[in-house]
Amino acid sequence: MSHRMMFLRRTASAAALLATLIPLTVATAATADERSPCPTSPSAPLDAEQARLSDSRTTALIERAGLGDFVRRFPAALCGVRGPDEAERLLGGWGEALWQSAVSRAQGQRPGGDLATGDDRPLYWTRLAMTVALARWEPGFAVDRRALRARFEDASRGLTDNGFRAAPGVRRVFISGFDPFGLDAEIRRANPSGSAALRLNGLRITLADGSRAEIRAVVLPVRYADFDSGMVERAFTPHLAAGAQKADVITTVSQGYPGIFTLEDWAGRARSADPYPDNARALSGGTREHPVTAPGLGRGAEFIRTTLPADAVTAAVQTPYPVLLNRAVTEIPAGGAAPVDRTDGPTAGSRAVEGGGGGYLSNEVAYRSNRLRTELAPGMPGGHLHTPVLTGLPADPRVLTGAEFERNESAIASEVRAVLEHAAVRR
């Protein structure tokens, strides 16, 4: 029996999947070191997101999805690492394994726990718990901990080893969703855009005209710093540039308004959401009165218009939620100094304050991805879709899920798929 087969026999649930993705030398070392203590730094400072793990409900969400093995085994795996290159491979392998496990669970292919399979929250909290182990790890050699976390974040969000399969005649649809946010107000919150991304990643679907398409997805953080460091560009560039992974359609997806889907007609260049913070409690530095341009943006227009077939989508998809085209923007008109709200799009020469998605990261992901699209693939359909706000959490804060909550999350994900079935038709 091979060493790999022996490893697979010895491990359970998530660890079995890990063995297929982590290089053999790393997996073997990790297994061996589970038997010995490893130096850690329990007092290592945690960021605002990681600190929320002190709430026991976050652990319950991990365990009730069957992802607890990732958190329990990861520190021992770090202990077995023998150098910086091996550390990078390990972080990438475990990140990819976590992503694939979450996708398999969301699509009902991997049993585990009693939470609804499409619940996006366990992936979020499991990832965070694993980053705490990374923060506390004390290797006997120098490492770039920030780079290692970035490697893990990318891998566990679908940015690596998540390419389209070669299939002549099958159209390619690339989408992004988001993590839960607003957790200081309600730590049980989920994000239906993240759930949709997990449920749809890798699926082959039949489009409205009978043709076939494959969907690939990523789930992005609600953190300004990751956008500043180019995560959106890392996610979308391979699917916009010429090559084997070029998509036919892109759209970003986020949670938007109560009771409706909206296709956003315009994405704005500015950040202007303060005083509303991101998940790390960081602010953008921009307000309605004083919008700012996000770091790392290349040249581009103040507003970029969607090229998704809005008329076809809104004519065909209206249940269970209405789908509307949102033309609203906020601008500072040419020669003016004060923001003006408009319902019919921007005027010539104006400065962006808010796109249809506001002045927060929902708008920014649309702007960044579609700015790249105009540069690399100007003829490609692309835009932004806002889902309804996910409602239905039980009134008792100790109860993590309920029938209405699960039904609403599933319905929103299903309607995202229906929108894509019409938006991705060749025209």
CSV table of C-alpha atoms in Angstrom, one decimal:
chain,number,residue,atom,x,y,z
A,1,MET,CA,0.0,0.0,0.0
A,2,SER,CA,1.4,3.5,-0.9
A,3,HIS,CA,2.2,6.1,1.7
A,4,ARG,CA,-0.6,8.2,0.2
A,5,MET,CA,-3.2,5.4,0.6
A,6,MET,CA,-2.0,4.8,4.2
A,7,PHE,CA,-2.5,8.5,4.9
A,8,LEU,CA,-6.0,8.4,3.4
A,9,ARG,CA,-6.9,5.4,5.5
A,10,ARG,CA,-5.6,7.0,8.7
A,11,THR,CA,-7.4,10.3,8.3
A,12,ALA,CA,-11.1,11.2,8.5
A,13,SER,CA,-13.6,13.5,6.8
A,14,ALA,CA,-11.8,16.8,5.9
A,15,ALA,CA,-8.4,15.3,6.4
A,16,ALA,CA,-9.0,12.8,3.6
A,17,LEU,CA,-9.7,15.5,1.2
A,18,LEU,CA,-6.6,17.4,2.4
A,19,ALA,CA,-4.4,14.4,1.5
A,20,THR,CA,-5.4,14.7,-2.2
A,21,LEU,CA,-4.4,18.3,-2.4
A,22,ILE,CA,-1.4,18.8,-0.1
A,23,PRO,CA,2.0,17.5,-1.3
A,24,LEU,CA,2.8,14.1,0.2
A,25,THR,CA,5.9,15.3,2.1
A,26,VAL,CA,3.8,18.0,3.9
A,27,ALA,CA,0.9,15.7,4.7
A,28,THR,CA,3.2,13.0,6.1
A,29,ALA,CA,5.0,15.5,8.3
A,30,ALA,CA,1.7,17.0,9.5
A,31,THR,CA,0.4,13.5,10.5
A,32,ALA,CA,3.6,12.7,12.4
A,33,ASP,CA,3.7,16.0,14.3
A,34,GLU,CA,0.1,15.5,15.6
A,35,ARG,CA,1.8,13.4,18.3
A,36,SER,CA,4.2,16.0,19.6
A,37,PRO,CA,3.7,19.5,21.1
A,38,CYS,CA,4.4,22.5,18.9
A,39,PRO,CA,5.5,26.0,20.1
A,40,THR,CA,2.8,28.5,19.7
A,41,SER,CA,2.1,32.0,20.8
A,42,PRO,CA,-1.4,32.1,22.4
A,43,SER,CA,-0.9,35.9,23.1
A,44,ALA,CA,-0.4,36.7,19.4
A,45,PRO,CA,-2.6,39.7,18.6
A,46,LEU,CA,-5.8,39.0,16.7
A,47,ASP,CA,-7.5,41.3,14.3
A,48,ALA,CA,-11.2,42.4,14.7
A,49,GLU,CA,-12.5,39.6,12.5
A,50,GLN,CA,-10.5,36.9,14.3
A,51,ALA,CA,-11.6,38.3,17.7
A,52,ARG,CA,-15.2,37.5,17.0
A,53,LEU,CA,-14.3,33.8,17.2
A,54,SER,CA,-14.6,34.2,21.0
A,55,ASP,CA,-18.4,34.0,20.5
A,56,SER,CA,-19.2,30.3,20.9
A,57,ARG,CA,-21.8,30.5,18.1
A,58,THR,CA,-19.0,30.8,15.6
A,59,THR,CA,-17.6,27.4,16.8
A,60,ALA,CA,-21.0,25.9,16.6
A,61,LEU,CA,-21.4,27.0,13.0
A,62,ILE,CA,-18.1,25.3,12.1
A,63,GLU,CA,-18.9,22.1,14.0
A,64,ARG,CA,-22.5,21.8,12.8
A,65,ALA,CA,-21.2,21.9,9.2
A,66,GLY,CA,-18.7,19.1,9.8
A,67,LEU,CA,-15.7,21.3,9.2
A,68,GLY,CA,-14.2,21.1,12.7
A,69,ASP,CA,-11.4,18.8,11.6
A,70,PHE,CA,-9.9,21.6,9.6
A,71,VAL,CA,-9.5,23.7,12.7
A,72,ARG,CA,-8.3,20.9,14.9
A,73,ARG,CA,-5.7,19.4,12.5
A,74,PHE,CA,-4.3,22.6,11.0
A,75,PRO,CA,-2.0,23.5,14.0
A,76,ALA,CA,-0.3,20.1,13.9
A,77,ALA,CA,0.1,20.4,10.1
A,78,LEU,CA,1.9,23.7,10.6
A,79,CYS,CA,4.1,22.0,13.2
A,80,GLY,CA,5.3,19.6,10.6
A,81,VAL,CA,6.5,22.3,8.2
A,82,ARG,CA,10.3,22.3,7.7
A,83,GLY,CA,10.9,25.5,5.7
A,84,PRO,CA,9.3,28.5,4.0
A,85,ASP,CA,8.6,26.8,0.6
A,86,GLU,CA,6.9,23.9,2.4
A,87,ALA,CA,4.9,26.4,4.4
A,88,GLU,CA,3.7,28.0,1.2
A,89,ARG,CA,2.7,24.7,-0.3
A,90,LEU,CA,0.9,23.7,2.9
A,91,LEU,CA,-1.1,26.9,3.2
A,92,GLY,CA,-2.1,26.6,-0.5
A,93,GLY,CA,-3.1,23.0,-0.1
A,94,TRP,CA,-5.2,23.4,3.0
A,95,GLY,CA,-6.8,26.5,1.6
A,96,GLU,CA,-7.8,24.6,-1.6
A,97,ALA,CA,-9.0,21.7,0.4
A,98,LEU,CA,-11.2,23.9,2.6
A,99,TRP,CA,-12.7,25.6,-0.5
A,100,GLN,CA,-13.4,22.3,-2.2
A,101,SER,CA,-14.9,20.9,1.0
A,102,ALA,CA,-17.2,23.9,1.3
A,103,VAL,CA,-18.3,23.7,-2.3
A,104,SER,CA,-18.9,19.9,-2.1
A,105,ARG,CA,-21.0,20.4,1.0
A,106,ALA,CA,-23.0,23.3,-0.5
A,107,GLN,CA,-23.8,21.1,-3.5
A,108,GLY,CA,-24.9,18.1,-1.3
A,109,GLN,CA,-21.9,16.0,-2.3
A,110,ARG,CA,-20.2,15.9,1.1
A,111,PRO,CA,-22.3,15.0,4.2
A,112,GLY,CA,-21.5,16.8,7.4
A,113,GLY,CA,-23.4,18.3,10.3
A,114,ASP,CA,-27.0,19.4,10.6
A,115,LEU,CA,-26.8,22.8,9.0
A,116,ALA,CA,-28.4,23.3,5.6
A,117,THR,CA,-25.9,22.4,3.0
A,118,GLY,CA,-25.9,25.7,1.2
A,119,ASP,CA,-25.1,27.7,4.4
A,120,ASP,CA,-22.1,30.0,3.6
A,121,ARG,CA,-21.2,30.8,7.2
A,122,PRO,CA,-19.2,27.7,8.1
A,123,LEU,CA,-16.6,28.4,5.4
A,124,TYR,CA,-16.2,32.0,6.7
A,125,TRP,CA,-15.7,31.0,10.3
A,126,THR,CA,-13.5,28.0,9.6
A,127,ARG,CA,-11.2,30.1,7.5
A,128,LEU,CA,-10.9,32.7,10.2
A,129,ALA,CA,-10.2,30.0,12.9
A,130,MET,CA,-7.4,28.6,10.7
A,131,THR,CA,-5.9,32.1,10.3
A,132,VAL,CA,-5.7,32.3,14.1
A,133,ALA,CA,-3.6,29.1,14.1
A,134,LEU,CA,-1.3,30.7,11.5
A,135,ALA,CA,-1.0,33.9,13.6
A,136,ARG,CA,0.0,31.8,16.7
A,137,TRP,CA,2.4,29.5,14.9
A,138,GLU,CA,6.0,29.8,16.0
A,139,PRO,CA,8.2,28.1,13.3
A,140,GLY,CA,11.8,27.6,13.8
A,141,PHE,CA,12.6,29.6,10.7
A,142,ALA,CA,11.8,33.0,9.2
A,143,VAL,CA,8.5,33.2,7.3
A,144,ASP,CA,6.5,36.0,5.7
A,145,ARG,CA,3.3,35.5,7.7
A,146,ARG,CA,1.4,38.1,5.7
A,147,ALA,CA,2.2,36.4,2.4
A,148,LEU,CA,1.3,33.0,3.8
A,149,ARG,CA,-2.1,34.3,5.0
A,150,ALA,CA,-2.6,35.8,1.5
A,151,ARG,CA,-1.8,32.4,-0.1
A,152,PHE,CA,-4.3,30.7,2.2
A,153,GLU,CA,-7.0,33.4,1.7
A,154,ASP,CA,-6.7,33.1,-2.1
A,155,ALA,CA,-6.8,29.3,-2.1
A,156,SER,CA,-9.7,29.1,0.4
A,157,ARG,CA,-11.8,31.5,-1.6
A,158,GLY,CA,-11.5,29.8,-5.0
A,159,LEU,CA,-8.8,31.9,-6.6
A,160,THR,CA,-6.5,29.0,-7.2
A,161,ASP,CA,-7.0,25.5,-8.7
A,162,ASN,CA,-10.5,26.4,-9.8
A,163,GLY,CA,-10.3,26.7,-13.5
A,164,PHE,CA,-12.9,26.0,-16.2
A,165,ARG,CA,-12.8,22.5,-17.7
A,166,ALA,CA,-11.9,22.3,-21.4
A,167,ALA,CA,-15.2,21.7,-23.2
A,168,PRO,CA,-15.9,22.9,-26.8
A,169,GLY,CA,-19.1,24.8,-27.1
A,170,VAL,CA,-19.7,25.2,-23.4
A,171,ARG,CA,-19.9,28.9,-22.4
A,172,ARG,CA,-17.9,30.1,-19.4
A,173,VAL,CA,-19.5,32.2,-16.7
A,174,PHE,CA,-17.3,33.7,-13.9
A,175,ILE,CA,-18.9,35.2,-10.8
A,176,SER,CA,-17.9,36.5,-7.4
A,177,GLY,CA,-19.8,36.6,-4.1
A,178,PHE,CA,-18.9,38.0,-0.6
A,179,ASP,CA,-18.4,36.9,3.0
A,180,PRO,CA,-21.0,37.7,5.6
A,181,PHE,CA,-20.7,41.2,7.0
A,182,GLY,CA,-22.3,43.5,9.6
A,183,LEU,CA,-21.3,40.9,12.2
A,184,ASP,CA,-21.0,43.3,15.1
A,185,ALA,CA,-24.7,43.9,14.9
A,186,GLU,CA,-25.7,40.2,14.3
A,187,ILE,CA,-23.0,37.6,14.4
A,188,ARG,CA,-25.3,34.9,12.9
A,189,ARG,CA,-25.5,36.8,9.6
A,190,ALA,CA,-24.9,35.0,6.3
A,191,ASN,CA,-24.4,36.4,2.8
A,192,PRO,CA,-26.6,34.9,0.0
A,193,SER,CA,-24.1,35.9,-2.6
A,194,GLY,CA,-21.5,33.7,-1.0
A,195,SER,CA,-24.0,30.9,-0.7
A,196,ALA,CA,-24.8,31.2,-4.4
A,197,ALA,CA,-21.1,31.1,-5.3
A,198,LEU,CA,-20.6,27.9,-3.4
A,199,ARG,CA,-23.7,26.3,-4.8
A,200,LEU,CA,-22.9,27.2,-8.4
A,201,ASN,CA,-19.1,26.8,-8.5
A,202,GLY,CA,-18.2,24.2,-11.1
A,203,LEU,CA,-21.7,23.5,-12.2
A,204,ARG,CA,-22.7,22.9,-15.8
A,205,ILE,CA,-26.1,24.5,-16.5
A,206,THR,CA,-28.5,24.8,-19.4
A,207,LEU,CA,-29.0,28.4,-20.6
A,208,ALA,CA,-32.3,29.8,-21.7
A,209,ASP,CA,-31.5,29.1,-25.4
A,210,GLY,CA,-30.7,25.4,-24.7
A,211,SER,CA,-26.9,25.8,-24.9
A,212,ARG,CA,-24.6,24.8,-22.0
A,213,ALA,CA,-22.4,26.8,-19.7
A,214,GLU,CA,-20.0,26.2,-16.8
A,215,ILE,CA,-19.9,28.5,-13.8
A,216,ARG,CA,-16.8,29.2,-11.8
A,217,ALA,CA,-17.0,31.4,-8.6
A,218,VAL,CA,-14.9,33.0,-5.9
A,219,VAL,CA,-16.0,34.4,-2.5
A,220,LEU,CA,-14.3,37.7,-1.6
A,221,PRO,CA,-13.7,39.3,1.8
A,222,VAL,CA,-15.5,42.4,3.0
A,223,ARG,CA,-12.2,44.1,3.7
A,224,TYR,CA,-10.7,47.2,2.1
A,225,ALA,CA,-7.1,46.0,2.7
A,226,ASP,CA,-7.6,43.0,0.5
A,227,PHE,CA,-9.1,45.1,-2.3
A,228,ASP,CA,-6.2,47.5,-1.9
A,229,SER,CA,-3.8,44.6,-2.4
A,230,GLY,CA,-5.4,43.6,-5.7
A,231,MET,CA,-7.5,40.5,-4.8
A,232,VAL,CA,-10.2,41.5,-7.2
A,233,GLU,CA,-7.7,41.8,-10.0
A,234,ARG,CA,-6.1,38.5,-9.1
A,235,ALA,CA,-9.5,36.8,-9.2
A,236,PHE,CA,-10.7,38.3,-12.5
A,237,THR,CA,-7.6,38.8,-14.7
A,238,PRO,CA,-7.2,35.1,-15.6
A,239,HIS,CA,-10.8,35.1,-16.9
A,240,LEU,CA,-10.5,38.3,-18.8
A,241,ALA,CA,-7.2,38.0,-20.5
A,242,ALA,CA,-6.8,35.9,-23.7
A,243,GLY,CA,-6.1,32.3,-22.9
A,244,ALA,CA,-7.5,29.0,-21.9
A,245,GLN,CA,-9.4,30.4,-18.9
A,246,LYS,CA,-11.0,33.4,-20.5
A,247,ALA,CA,-14.7,33.6,-19.6
A,248,ASP,CA,-17.6,34.6,-21.9
A,249,VAL,CA,-19.5,36.5,-19.2
A,250,ILE,CA,-18.6,37.9,-15.8
A,251,THR,CA,-20.7,39.3,-13.1
A,252,THR,CA,-20.1,40.2,-9.5
A,253,VAL,CA,-22.8,39.4,-6.9
A,254,SER,CA,-23.5,40.9,-3.5
A,255,GLN,CA,-26.3,41.4,-1.0
A,256,GLY,CA,-28.3,44.5,-1.7
A,257,TYR,CA,-31.9,45.7,-1.0
A,258,PRO,CA,-34.8,44.1,0.8
A,259,GLY,CA,-37.1,42.0,-1.3
A,260,ILE,CA,-35.7,42.6,-4.8
A,261,PHE,CA,-32.8,41.7,-7.1
A,262,THR,CA,-31.2,44.6,-8.9
A,263,LEU,CA,-28.9,44.7,-11.9
A,264,GLU,CA,-26.8,47.8,-11.4
A,265,ASP,CA,-26.5,49.9,-14.5
A,266,TRP,CA,-23.5,51.9,-13.3
A,267,ALA,CA,-20.5,51.2,-11.1
A,268,GLY,CA,-18.7,54.2,-9.7
A,269,ARG,CA,-15.0,54.8,-9.1
A,270,ALA,CA,-15.2,56.2,-5.6
A,271,ARG,CA,-15.3,55.0,-2.0
A,272,SER,CA,-17.8,57.0,0.0
A,273,ALA,CA,-19.4,54.6,2.6
A,274,ASP,CA,-17.9,56.1,5.8
A,275,PRO,CA,-18.8,55.8,8.7
A,276,TYR,CA,-19.8,52.2,7.8
A,277,PRO,CA,-16.8,50.0,8.5
A,278,ASP,CA,-15.7,46.8,6.8
A,279,ASN,CA,-15.4,43.4,8.6
A,280,ALA,CA,-12.0,44.5,10.1
A,281,ARG,CA,-13.6,47.7,11.4
A,282,ALA,CA,-11.6,49.7,8.9
A,283,LEU,CA,-13.0,52.7,7.1
A,284,SER,CA,-12.6,53.7,3.5
A,285,GLY,CA,-11.6,57.3,4.1
A,286,GLY,CA,-14.4,58.5,1.9
A,287,THR,CA,-17.8,60.0,2.5
A,288,ARG,CA,-20.6,61.3,0.3
A,289,GLU,CA,-19.3,64.8,0.6
A,290,HIS,CA,-15.7,63.8,0.1
A,291,PRO,CA,-15.4,60.6,-1.9
A,292,VAL,CA,-12.0,59.1,-2.4
A,293,THR,CA,-10.5,56.9,-5.1
A,294,ALA,CA,-9.4,53.4,-4.0
A,295,PRO,CA,-5.7,52.6,-3.9
A,296,GLY,CA,-4.4,50.4,-6.8
A,297,LEU,CA,-6.9,51.4,-9.4
A,298,GLY,CA,-5.6,51.9,-12.9
A,299,ARG,CA,-6.9,54.6,-15.2
A,300,GLY,CA,-10.6,54.5,-15.8
A,301,ALA,CA,-13.8,56.4,-16.2
A,302,GLU,CA,-15.7,57.8,-13.2
A,303,PHE,CA,-18.6,55.5,-14.0
A,304,ILE,CA,-18.6,52.2,-16.0
A,305,ARG,CA,-21.9,50.9,-17.4
A,306,THR,CA,-23.0,47.3,-17.3
A,307,THR,CA,-23.0,45.3,-20.6
A,308,LEU,CA,-25.1,42.5,-19.2
A,309,PRO,CA,-28.4,42.0,-21.2
A,310,ALA,CA,-30.5,43.7,-18.6
A,311,ASP,CA,-33.7,43.8,-20.7
A,312,ALA,CA,-33.6,40.1,-21.4
A,313,VAL,CA,-33.0,39.3,-17.7
A,314,THR,CA,-35.6,41.5,-16.3
A,315,ALA,CA,-38.2,40.3,-18.9
A,316,ALA,CA,-37.6,36.7,-18.1
A,317,VAL,CA,-36.8,36.4,-14.4
A,318,GLN,CA,-39.2,37.9,-11.8
A,319,THR,CA,-40.0,35.1,-9.3
A,320,PRO,CA,-39.9,34.6,-6.4
A,321,TYR,CA,-38.2,38.1,-6.3
A,322,PRO,CA,-38.6,40.9,-8.8
A,323,VAL,CA,-35.5,41.7,-10.8
A,324,LEU,CA,-35.1,45.4,-11.6
A,325,LEU,CA,-32.5,47.5,-13.5
A,326,ASN,CA,-31.2,50.2,-11.1
A,327,ARG,CA,-30.0,53.3,-13.0
A,328,ALA,CA,-29.4,55.4,-9.8
A,329,VAL,CA,-26.0,57.0,-9.1
A,330,THR,CA,-24.7,59.8,-6.9
A,331,GLU,CA,-22.3,62.3,-8.5
A,332,ILE,CA,-20.7,65.6,-8.1
A,333,PRO,CA,-21.6,67.4,-11.3
A,334,ALA,CA,-19.0,69.0,-13.4
A,335,GLY,CA,-18.1,72.4,-11.9
A,336,GLY,CA,-20.0,71.5,-8.7
A,337,ALA,CA,-19.0,70.7,-5.1
A,338,ALA,CA,-22.0,68.9,-3.6
A,339,PRO,CA,-23.2,65.4,-4.2
A,340,VAL,CA,-26.4,65.0,-6.3
A,341,ASP,CA,-28.5,61.9,-6.4
A,342,ARG,CA,-29.8,60.9,-9.9
A,343,THR,CA,-32.2,58.2,-11.0
A,344,ASP,CA,-31.1,58.2,-14.7
A,345,GLY,CA,-27.4,57.7,-14.6
A,346,PRO,CA,-24.4,60.1,-14.5
A,347,THR,CA,-24.0,63.4,-16.4
A,348,ALA,CA,-21.0,64.2,-18.6
A,349,GLY,CA,-17.9,65.3,-16.7
A,350,SER,CA,-19.2,64.4,-13.2
A,351,ARG,CA,-17.2,62.8,-10.4
A,352,ALA,CA,-18.4,59.5,-9.0
A,353,VAL,CA,-19.7,59.4,-5.4
A,354,GLU,CA,-21.8,56.2,-5.6
A,355,GLY,CA,-22.6,53.7,-8.2
A,356,GLY,CA,-25.8,51.7,-8.2
A,357,GLY,CA,-24.2,49.6,-5.5
A,358,GLY,CA,-23.5,52.6,-3.3
A,359,GLY,CA,-20.0,53.6,-2.2
A,360,TYR,CA,-19.0,50.4,-0.4
A,361,LEU,CA,-17.2,47.2,-1.5
A,362,SER,CA,-20.3,46.0,-3.5
A,363,ASN,CA,-19.8,48.9,-5.8
A,364,GLU,CA,-16.1,48.7,-5.8
A,365,VAL,CA,-15.9,45.0,-6.8
A,366,ALA,CA,-18.2,45.9,-9.8
A,367,TYR,CA,-16.0,48.8,-10.7
A,368,ARG,CA,-12.7,47.0,-10.4
A,369,SER,CA,-13.8,43.9,-12.3
A,370,ASN,CA,-15.5,45.9,-15.1
A,371,ARG,CA,-12.6,48.4,-15.4
A,372,LEU,CA,-10.4,45.3,-16.2
A,373,ARG,CA,-13.1,44.1,-18.6
A,374,THR,CA,-13.1,47.3,-20.5
A,375,GLU,CA,-9.3,47.1,-20.7
A,376,LEU,CA,-8.8,43.3,-21.5
A,377,ALA,CA,-12.1,42.2,-23.0
A,378,PRO,CA,-14.3,45.2,-23.9
A,379,GLY,CA,-16.8,43.1,-25.9
A,380,MET,CA,-17.5,40.7,-23.0
A,381,PRO,CA,-20.8,41.1,-21.1
A,382,GLY,CA,-20.2,42.1,-17.5
A,383,GLY,CA,-21.9,43.9,-14.6
A,384,HIS,CA,-23.1,43.5,-11.1
A,385,LEU,CA,-26.1,41.8,-9.5
A,386,HIS,CA,-27.5,42.6,-6.1
A,387,THR,CA,-29.5,39.9,-4.3
A,388,PRO,CA,-32.3,40.6,-1.8
A,389,VAL,CA,-31.3,40.9,1.8
A,390,LEU,CA,-31.3,37.5,3.4
A,391,THR,CA,-33.9,37.4,6.2
A,392,GLY,CA,-35.5,34.7,8.4
A,393,LEU,CA,-33.0,34.2,11.3
A,394,PRO,CA,-34.9,33.0,14.4
A,395,ALA,CA,-35.7,35.7,17.0
A,396,ASP,CA,-33.8,33.7,19.7
A,397,PRO,CA,-30.1,34.7,19.3
A,398,ARG,CA,-29.0,31.3,20.5
A,399,VAL,CA,-30.7,29.6,17.5
A,400,LEU,CA,-28.4,29.6,14.5
A,401,THR,CA,-30.8,28.6,11.7
A,402,GLY,CA,-34.4,28.0,10.9
A,403,ALA,CA,-36.7,26.9,8.1
A,404,GLU,CA,-37.5,30.4,6.9
A,405,PHE,CA,-33.8,31.4,6.8
A,406,GLU,CA,-32.8,28.3,4.9
A,407,ARG,CA,-35.7,28.6,2.5
A,408,ASN,CA,-34.8,32.2,1.7
A,409,GLU,CA,-31.1,31.5,1.2
A,410,SER,CA,-31.9,28.6,-1.1
A,411,ALA,CA,-34.5,30.7,-3.1
A,412,ILE,CA,-32.0,33.5,-3.6
A,413,ALA,CA,-29.3,31.2,-4.8
A,414,SER,CA,-31.7,29.6,-7.2
A,415,GLU,CA,-32.7,32.9,-8.7
A,416,VAL,CA,-29.1,33.9,-9.1
A,417,ARG,CA,-28.8,30.8,-11.3
A,418,ALA,CA,-31.9,31.8,-13.2
A,419,VAL,CA,-30.4,35.2,-13.9
A,420,LEU,CA,-27.2,33.7,-15.2
A,421,GLU,CA,-29.2,31.3,-17.4
A,422,HIS,CA,-30.5,34.4,-19.3
A,423,ALA,CA,-27.5,36.7,-18.9
A,424,ALA,CA,-25.0,34.2,-20.4
A,425,VAL,CA,-26.9,33.4,-23.6
A,426,ARG,CA,-24.8,34.2,-26.7
A,427,ARG,CA,-26.0,37.3,-28.4
